[in-house]
Amino acid sequence: CTFGIYLLLWDEENARLELYNSAVLRQPFFRKKELLVVGIANGEEEGISLIQRIVDKSVKQFGCVDLAAVLFGEEIRE
């Protein structure tokens, strides 16, 4: 586990992205969760930049923030 590595996770329940330091994911809470990693960054700043690029792409493509569409190729249906 490298402390400078951040993982970008998809929270399907809330349809959002979450950024975690890889060291945090070693906590017992995360061992029981099914995690979907959608990105890896070298540092928090790079992780935030990755999120911004995904959001920007969504707005450019769809005119709104639809992260699932950008990440998985399908729009969220409510």
PDB file of C-alpha atoms in Angstrom:
ATOM      1  CA  CYS A   1       0.000   0.000   0.000  1.00  0.00           C
ATOM      2  CA  THR A   2       1.479   3.331  -1.058  1.00  0.00           C
ATOM      3  CA  PHE A   3       0.338   6.385   0.869  1.00  0.00           C
ATOM      4  CA  GLY A   4       0.537   8.721  -2.127  1.00  0.00           C
ATOM      5  CA  ILE A   5      -1.785   6.633  -4.268  1.00  0.00           C
ATOM      6  CA  TYR A   6      -5.460   7.619  -4.397  1.00  0.00           C
ATOM      7  CA  LEU A   7      -8.288   5.517  -5.747  1.00  0.00           C
ATOM      8  CA  LEU A   8     -11.366   6.921  -7.406  1.00  0.00           C
ATOM      9  CA  LEU A   9     -14.330   4.747  -6.473  1.00  0.00           C
ATOM     10  CA  TRP A  10     -17.841   4.651  -7.898  1.00  0.00           C
ATOM     11  CA  ASP A  11     -20.567   4.733  -5.241  1.00  0.00           C
ATOM     12  CA  GLU A  12     -23.413   3.107  -7.144  1.00  0.00           C
ATOM     13  CA  GLU A  13     -25.960   3.608  -4.377  1.00  0.00           C
ATOM     14  CA  ASN A  14     -25.523   7.392  -4.473  1.00  0.00           C
ATOM     15  CA  ALA A  15     -24.349   7.672  -8.107  1.00  0.00           C
ATOM     16  CA  ARG A  16     -21.234   9.599  -7.186  1.00  0.00           C
ATOM     17  CA  LEU A  17     -17.463   9.424  -7.227  1.00  0.00           C
ATOM     18  CA  GLU A  18     -15.409   9.155  -4.053  1.00  0.00           C
ATOM     19  CA  LEU A  19     -11.675   9.717  -3.709  1.00  0.00           C
ATOM     20  CA  TYR A  20      -9.763   7.747  -1.078  1.00  0.00           C
ATOM     21  CA  ASN A  21      -6.143   7.425  -0.107  1.00  0.00           C
ATOM     22  CA  SER A  22      -5.249   3.780  -0.717  1.00  0.00           C
ATOM     23  CA  ALA A  23      -4.153   3.407   2.919  1.00  0.00           C
ATOM     24  CA  VAL A  24      -7.685   4.212   4.131  1.00  0.00           C
ATOM     25  CA  LEU A  25      -9.079   1.255   2.203  1.00  0.00           C
ATOM     26  CA  ARG A  26      -7.214  -1.127   4.511  1.00  0.00           C
ATOM     27  CA  GLN A  27      -9.621  -0.310   7.337  1.00  0.00           C
ATOM     28  CA  PRO A  28     -12.021  -3.121   8.326  1.00  0.00           C
ATOM     29  CA  PHE A  29     -15.061  -1.138   7.138  1.00  0.00           C
ATOM     30  CA  PHE A  30     -13.899  -1.363   3.528  1.00  0.00           C
ATOM     31  CA  ARG A  31     -13.066  -5.075   3.635  1.00  0.00           C
ATOM     32  CA  LYS A  32     -16.751  -5.953   3.647  1.00  0.00           C
ATOM     33  CA  LYS A  33     -17.720  -3.529   0.873  1.00  0.00           C
ATOM     34  CA  GLU A  34     -17.671  -4.291  -2.806  1.00  0.00           C
ATOM     35  CA  LEU A  35     -15.616  -1.510  -4.366  1.00  0.00           C
ATOM     36  CA  LEU A  36     -15.568  -0.438  -7.993  1.00  0.00           C
ATOM     37  CA  VAL A  37     -12.342   1.375  -8.805  1.00  0.00           C
ATOM     38  CA  VAL A  38     -12.752   3.693 -11.800  1.00  0.00           C
ATOM     39  CA  GLY A  39      -9.472   5.565 -11.521  1.00  0.00           C
ATOM     40  CA  ILE A  40      -6.060   5.672  -9.888  1.00  0.00           C
ATOM     41  CA  ALA A  41      -4.162   8.865  -9.142  1.00  0.00           C
ATOM     42  CA  ASN A  42      -0.708   9.748  -7.890  1.00  0.00           C
ATOM     43  CA  GLY A  43      -1.720  12.118  -5.100  1.00  0.00           C
ATOM     44  CA  GLU A  44      -4.865  13.902  -3.996  1.00  0.00           C
ATOM     45  CA  GLU A  45      -4.433  16.796  -6.414  1.00  0.00           C
ATOM     46  CA  GLU A  46      -4.236  14.435  -9.394  1.00  0.00           C
ATOM     47  CA  GLY A  47      -7.320  12.597  -8.079  1.00  0.00           C
ATOM     48  CA  ILE A  48      -9.306  15.826  -7.890  1.00  0.00           C
ATOM     49  CA  SER A  49      -8.133  16.722 -11.393  1.00  0.00           C
ATOM     50  CA  LEU A  50      -9.353  13.335 -12.641  1.00  0.00           C
ATOM     51  CA  ILE A  51     -12.789  13.938 -11.109  1.00  0.00           C
ATOM     52  CA  GLN A  52     -12.911  17.386 -12.722  1.00  0.00           C
ATOM     53  CA  ARG A  53     -12.082  15.929 -16.142  1.00  0.00           C
ATOM     54  CA  ILE A  54     -14.899  13.370 -15.799  1.00  0.00           C
ATOM     55  CA  VAL A  55     -17.390  16.060 -14.748  1.00  0.00           C
ATOM     56  CA  ASP A  56     -16.260  18.367 -17.572  1.00  0.00           C
ATOM     57  CA  LYS A  57     -16.665  15.554 -20.112  1.00  0.00           C
ATOM     58  CA  SER A  58     -20.169  14.854 -18.815  1.00  0.00           C
ATOM     59  CA  VAL A  59     -21.248  18.485 -19.111  1.00  0.00           C
ATOM     60  CA  LYS A  60     -19.737  18.758 -22.589  1.00  0.00           C
ATOM     61  CA  GLN A  61     -21.404  15.544 -23.831  1.00  0.00           C
ATOM     62  CA  PHE A  62     -24.759  15.675 -22.074  1.00  0.00           C
ATOM     63  CA  GLY A  63     -25.242  19.256 -20.903  1.00  0.00           C
ATOM     64  CA  CYS A  64     -25.445  18.044 -17.308  1.00  0.00           C
ATOM     65  CA  VAL A  65     -23.529  15.944 -14.827  1.00  0.00           C
ATOM     66  CA  ASP A  66     -24.271  12.296 -15.576  1.00  0.00           C
ATOM     67  CA  LEU A  67     -21.232  10.469 -14.288  1.00  0.00           C
ATOM     68  CA  ALA A  68     -22.624   6.984 -15.003  1.00  0.00           C
ATOM     69  CA  ALA A  69     -23.042   7.882 -18.670  1.00  0.00           C
ATOM     70  CA  VAL A  70     -19.437   9.001 -18.928  1.00  0.00           C
ATOM     71  CA  LEU A  71     -18.004   6.091 -16.944  1.00  0.00           C
ATOM     72  CA  PHE A  72     -20.225   3.247 -18.090  1.00  0.00           C
ATOM     73  CA  GLY A  73     -21.813   4.454 -21.306  1.00  0.00           C
ATOM     74  CA  GLU A  74     -25.359   4.548 -20.010  1.00  0.00           C
ATOM     75  CA  GLU A  75     -27.491   7.306 -18.606  1.00  0.00           C
ATOM     76  CA  ILE A  76     -28.959   7.014 -15.147  1.00  0.00           C
ATOM     77  CA  ARG A  77     -32.697   6.493 -15.305  1.00  0.00           C
ATOM     78  CA  GLU A  78     -34.763   7.784 -12.408  1.00  0.00           C
TER      79      GLU A  78
END
